[in-house]
Tab-separated table of C-alpha atoms in Angstrom:
chain	number	residue	atom	x	y	z
A	1	MET	CA	99.550	93.069	150.275
A	2	PRO	CA	97.181	90.123	150.079
A	3	ILE	CA	98.121	87.019	148.087
A	4	SER	CA	96.252	87.411	144.793
A	5	VAL	CA	94.745	84.093	143.496
A	6	VAL	CA	93.169	82.845	140.353
A	7	ILE	CA	91.024	79.484	140.613
A	8	ALA	CA	90.418	77.348	137.590
A	9	ASP	CA	87.832	74.620	137.597
A	10	ASP	CA	85.190	73.572	135.273
A	11	GLN	CA	82.616	73.083	138.211
A	12	GLU	CA	80.897	76.093	139.519
A	13	MET	CA	80.309	74.906	142.950
A	14	VAL	CA	83.859	74.146	143.464
A	15	ARG	CA	84.971	77.540	142.199
A	16	MET	CA	82.489	79.140	144.686
A	17	GLY	CA	83.463	77.103	147.455
A	18	PHE	CA	87.254	77.887	146.863
A	19	ARG	CA	86.478	81.618	146.457
A	20	MET	CA	84.404	81.422	149.935
A	21	ILE	CA	87.083	79.945	151.774
A	22	LEU	CA	89.861	81.908	150.342
A	23	GLU	CA	88.115	85.344	150.576
A	24	SER	CA	87.463	84.772	154.319
A	25	GLN	CA	91.209	85.128	154.948
A	26	HIS	CA	92.285	88.713	155.419
A	27	ASP	CA	95.400	88.065	153.558
A	28	ILE	CA	94.098	86.586	150.368
A	29	GLU	CA	92.351	88.010	147.601
A	30	VAL	CA	90.833	86.183	144.676
A	31	LEU	CA	91.050	87.940	141.355
A	32	ASP	CA	89.084	85.841	139.227
A	33	ASP	CA	87.632	82.145	138.744
A	34	VAL	CA	87.723	80.463	135.312
A	35	ILE	CA	86.153	77.302	133.939
A	36	ASP	CA	89.159	75.742	131.863
A	37	GLY	CA	92.791	76.036	131.299
A	38	ARG	CA	92.720	78.373	128.324
A	39	ALA	CA	91.086	80.806	130.296
A	40	ALA	CA	93.460	80.209	133.039
A	41	LEU	CA	96.314	81.182	130.954
A	42	ASP	CA	94.602	84.281	129.706
A	43	ALA	CA	93.799	85.115	133.383
A	44	VAL	CA	97.540	84.767	134.431
A	45	ALA	CA	98.561	86.820	131.473
A	46	ARG	CA	96.019	89.676	132.355
A	47	LEU	CA	96.136	89.633	136.147
A	48	ARG	CA	99.477	88.189	137.140
A	49	PRO	CA	98.248	86.692	140.263
A	50	ASP	CA	100.714	85.199	143.121
A	51	VAL	CA	98.911	81.684	143.201
A	52	LEU	CA	96.935	79.710	140.582
A	53	LEU	CA	94.576	77.118	141.876
A	54	LEU	CA	94.097	74.510	139.109
A	55	ASP	CA	92.025	71.544	138.717
A	56	ILE	CA	93.352	68.752	136.399
A	57	ARG	CA	90.609	67.584	134.144
A	58	MET	CA	89.185	70.553	132.650
A	59	PRO	CA	88.063	71.283	128.901
A	60	ALA	CA	90.047	72.799	126.139
A	61	VAL	CA	93.370	72.806	128.125
A	62	ASP	CA	93.772	70.702	131.177
A	63	GLY	CA	95.744	71.538	134.404
A	64	LEU	CA	98.841	69.753	133.674
A	65	GLU	CA	99.274	71.196	130.374
A	66	VAL	CA	98.688	74.693	131.959
A	67	THR	CA	101.422	73.945	134.376
A	68	ARG	CA	103.656	72.894	131.629
A	69	ARG	CA	103.177	75.798	129.579
A	70	LEU	CA	103.710	78.153	132.342
A	71	SER	CA	106.869	76.452	133.344
A	72	GLU	CA	108.163	76.657	129.798
A	73	LEU	CA	107.258	80.420	129.537
A	74	ALA	CA	108.963	81.139	132.566
A	75	ALA	CA	112.197	79.456	131.475
A	76	ALA	CA	111.949	81.086	127.926
A	77	HIS	CA	111.125	84.375	128.983
A	78	PRO	CA	112.553	85.437	132.461
A	79	GLU	CA	112.088	89.055	131.500
A	80	HIS	CA	108.477	88.738	132.014
A	81	GLY	CA	108.827	88.021	135.723
A	82	PRO	CA	108.090	85.208	137.733
A	83	ARG	CA	105.025	82.859	136.882
A	84	PRO	CA	102.477	82.343	139.586
A	85	ARG	CA	103.055	79.669	141.984
A	86	ILE	CA	100.759	76.722	141.109
A	87	VAL	CA	98.485	74.473	143.480
A	88	ILE	CA	96.934	71.643	141.878
A	89	VAL	CA	93.408	70.803	143.662
A	90	THR	CA	91.597	67.630	142.301
A	91	THR	CA	89.500	64.573	142.867
A	92	PHE	CA	92.208	62.595	141.118
A	93	ASP	CA	95.211	61.531	142.905
A	94	LEU	CA	96.549	59.103	140.242
A	95	ASP	CA	100.413	58.915	140.608
A	96	GLU	CA	101.053	59.972	137.149
A	97	TYR	CA	99.069	63.178	137.351
A	98	VAL	CA	100.803	64.128	140.748
A	99	HIS	CA	104.156	63.403	139.487
A	100	ALA	CA	103.758	65.412	136.313
A	101	ALA	CA	102.521	68.353	138.088
A	102	LEU	CA	105.434	68.364	140.572
A	103	ARG	CA	107.785	67.680	137.804
A	104	ASP	CA	106.785	70.852	136.118
A	105	GLY	CA	107.075	73.000	139.144
A	106	ALA	CA	103.749	72.958	140.777
A	107	SER	CA	104.123	74.025	144.480
A	108	GLY	CA	101.322	71.881	145.793
A	109	PHE	CA	98.996	69.021	145.187
A	110	LEU	CA	95.783	68.616	147.341
A	111	LEU	CA	92.637	66.509	147.008
A	112	LYS	CA	89.398	68.362	146.799
A	113	ASP	CA	88.359	66.657	150.171
A	114	ALA	CA	90.991	68.487	152.027
A	115	SER	CA	90.043	70.856	154.777
A	116	PRO	CA	89.518	74.282	154.178
A	117	ALA	CA	92.378	74.846	156.460
A	118	LEU	CA	94.656	72.714	154.479
A	119	LEU	CA	93.741	74.746	151.300
A	120	VAL	CA	94.373	78.268	153.040
A	121	GLU	CA	97.762	76.863	154.039
A	122	ALA	CA	98.778	75.484	150.654
A	123	VAL	CA	97.961	79.013	148.986
A	124	ARG	CA	100.062	80.641	151.777
A	125	ALA	CA	102.773	78.049	151.360
A	126	ALA	CA	102.987	78.579	147.681
A	127	ALA	CA	103.028	82.345	147.829
A	128	ALA	CA	105.958	82.101	150.303
A	129	GLY	CA	107.956	79.760	147.699
A	130	ASP	CA	107.390	76.661	149.633
A	131	SER	CA	105.173	73.551	148.934
A	132	LEU	CA	102.280	71.705	150.520
A	133	VAL	CA	101.207	68.114	149.299
A	134	SER	CA	98.239	66.280	150.666
A	135	PRO	CA	99.771	64.246	153.526
A	136	ALA	CA	98.086	61.094	152.317
A	137	ILE	CA	100.157	61.148	149.257
A	138	THR	CA	103.177	62.817	149.869
A	139	VAL	CA	105.634	59.960	150.806
A	140	ARG	CA	103.659	57.394	148.787
A	141	LEU	CA	104.094	59.534	145.700
A	142	LEU	CA	107.738	60.142	146.182
A	143	ARG	CA	108.520	56.520	146.933
A	144	ARG	CA	106.681	54.956	144.062
A	145	LEU	CA	107.235	57.411	141.321
A	146	ALA	CA	110.749	58.946	141.675
A	147	PRO	CA	112.271	55.567	140.623
A	148	ALA	CA	109.858	55.201	137.504
A	149	ALA	CA	110.420	58.820	136.330
A	150	GLY	CA	112.713	57.703	133.501
A	151	ARG	CA	115.050	60.567	133.864
A	152	PRO	CA	118.499	60.686	135.368
A	153	ALA	CA	118.636	62.374	138.798
A	154	ARG	CA	120.217	65.875	138.561
A	155	THR	CA	123.713	66.290	139.720
A	156	PRO	CA	124.427	68.922	142.384
A	157	ARG	CA	126.414	71.753	141.615
A	158	ASP	CA	128.560	71.154	144.759
A	159	PRO	CA	128.448	67.959	146.831
A	160	LEU	CA	125.744	68.070	150.003
A	161	THR	CA	127.447	68.292	153.429
A	162	GLU	CA	126.508	65.343	155.646
A	163	ARG	CA	124.216	67.785	157.638
A	164	GLU	CA	122.543	68.890	154.465
A	165	GLN	CA	122.017	65.018	153.594
A	166	ASP	CA	120.296	64.659	157.135
A	167	VAL	CA	117.952	67.502	156.354
A	168	VAL	CA	117.002	66.221	152.962
A	169	ARG	CA	116.364	62.733	154.300
A	170	ALA	CA	114.139	64.063	156.878
A	171	LEU	CA	112.289	66.279	154.432
A	172	ALA	CA	111.803	63.456	151.959
A	173	GLY	CA	110.228	61.394	154.804
A	174	GLY	CA	107.557	63.915	155.098
A	175	LEU	CA	108.712	66.040	158.040
A	176	THR	CA	107.805	69.656	158.187
A	177	ASN	CA	110.707	72.322	158.967
A	178	ALA	CA	109.808	72.268	162.570
A	179	GLU	CA	109.894	68.580	162.833
A	180	ILE	CA	113.283	68.387	160.942
A	181	ALA	CA	114.740	70.867	163.576
A	182	GLY	CA	113.271	68.846	166.417
A	183	GLU	CA	114.857	65.702	165.103
A	184	LEU	CA	118.303	66.912	164.228
A	185	PHE	CA	118.377	69.110	167.462
A	186	VAL	CA	118.974	72.305	165.596
A	187	SER	CA	117.111	75.741	165.115
A	188	LEU	CA	114.438	76.266	162.693
A	189	SER	CA	116.659	79.000	161.055
A	190	THR	CA	119.400	76.570	160.663
A	191	VAL	CA	117.030	74.008	158.835
A	192	LYS	CA	115.889	76.759	156.399
A	193	THR	CA	119.351	77.826	155.944
A	194	HIS	CA	120.374	74.140	154.827
A	195	LEU	CA	117.365	73.676	152.686
A	196	ALA	CA	118.289	77.061	150.749
A	197	ASN	CA	121.711	75.736	150.297
A	198	VAL	CA	120.557	72.489	148.820
A	199	GLN	CA	118.084	74.126	146.762
A	200	HIS	CA	120.747	76.229	145.198
A	201	LYS	CA	123.029	73.165	144.698
A	202	LEU	CA	120.239	71.162	143.023
A	203	ASP	CA	118.709	74.116	141.089
A	204	ALA	CA	115.390	72.945	142.472
A	205	ARG	CA	112.473	74.967	142.378
A	206	ASN	CA	110.833	73.871	145.652
A	207	ARG	CA	111.071	71.315	148.575
A	208	VAL	CA	109.139	68.829	146.713
A	209	GLU	CA	111.798	68.822	143.929
A	210	ILE	CA	114.580	68.241	146.675
A	211	ALA	CA	112.392	65.446	148.162
A	212	ALA	CA	111.896	63.635	144.661
A	213	TRP	CA	115.715	64.047	143.974
A	214	ALA	CA	116.380	62.197	147.437
A	215	TRP	CA	114.161	59.312	146.414
A	216	GLU	CA	115.600	59.229	142.937
A	217	THR	CA	119.300	58.983	144.010
A	218	GLY	CA	118.543	56.496	146.847
A	219	LEU	CA	119.666	59.077	149.678
A	220	VAL	CA	116.513	58.303	151.689
A	221	THR	CA	116.787	55.151	153.964
A	222	GLY	CA	115.380	52.260	152.616
A	223	ARG	CA	116.418	52.876	148.994
A	224	SER	CA	119.402	51.133	147.282
């Protein structure tokens, strides 16, 4: 089945451009494109897409509020099924915006000047339960914002093993799964297993939350 997508952006040209890029892929289907956050919430309830592409600054209800509301709805009503994976695509890379979106469970954060290939990759990653954040802001975001979050770092259900800590350090440094495997001299499947275990122990929704936890706790080299 193709990955179903709803696009929410108040600029028609942006919506058209995203639709053209995504619909050129055989495995992606755009169900609708809407002009604001309220319409995005309605489209999600009506169409139940796999992925929701959201701008931040939109009339009526902005993208951050949409992300927060969908997160709260999913937590309060799990019987309604999973919410769509959310990818923020915006011209604004203000740290507080990025952090708020990821804290509320967004699966990706891209700037609108990202390449078409990166947009497609982000949608596919989100649909697969993974995360993709623009490389230009990933490590900067986690390093600068995690200590300022104002929340205590979550406590793992069980302590992380030494190898799991190694994997998390590499992930928080911005490495992909393949790069982690190469650096630690393990197989890709081993890396995925370690990350799945860590995600369970931290009750994290995605790899971005795992990386944020690593910065918050000082697990990453260079933090006290």
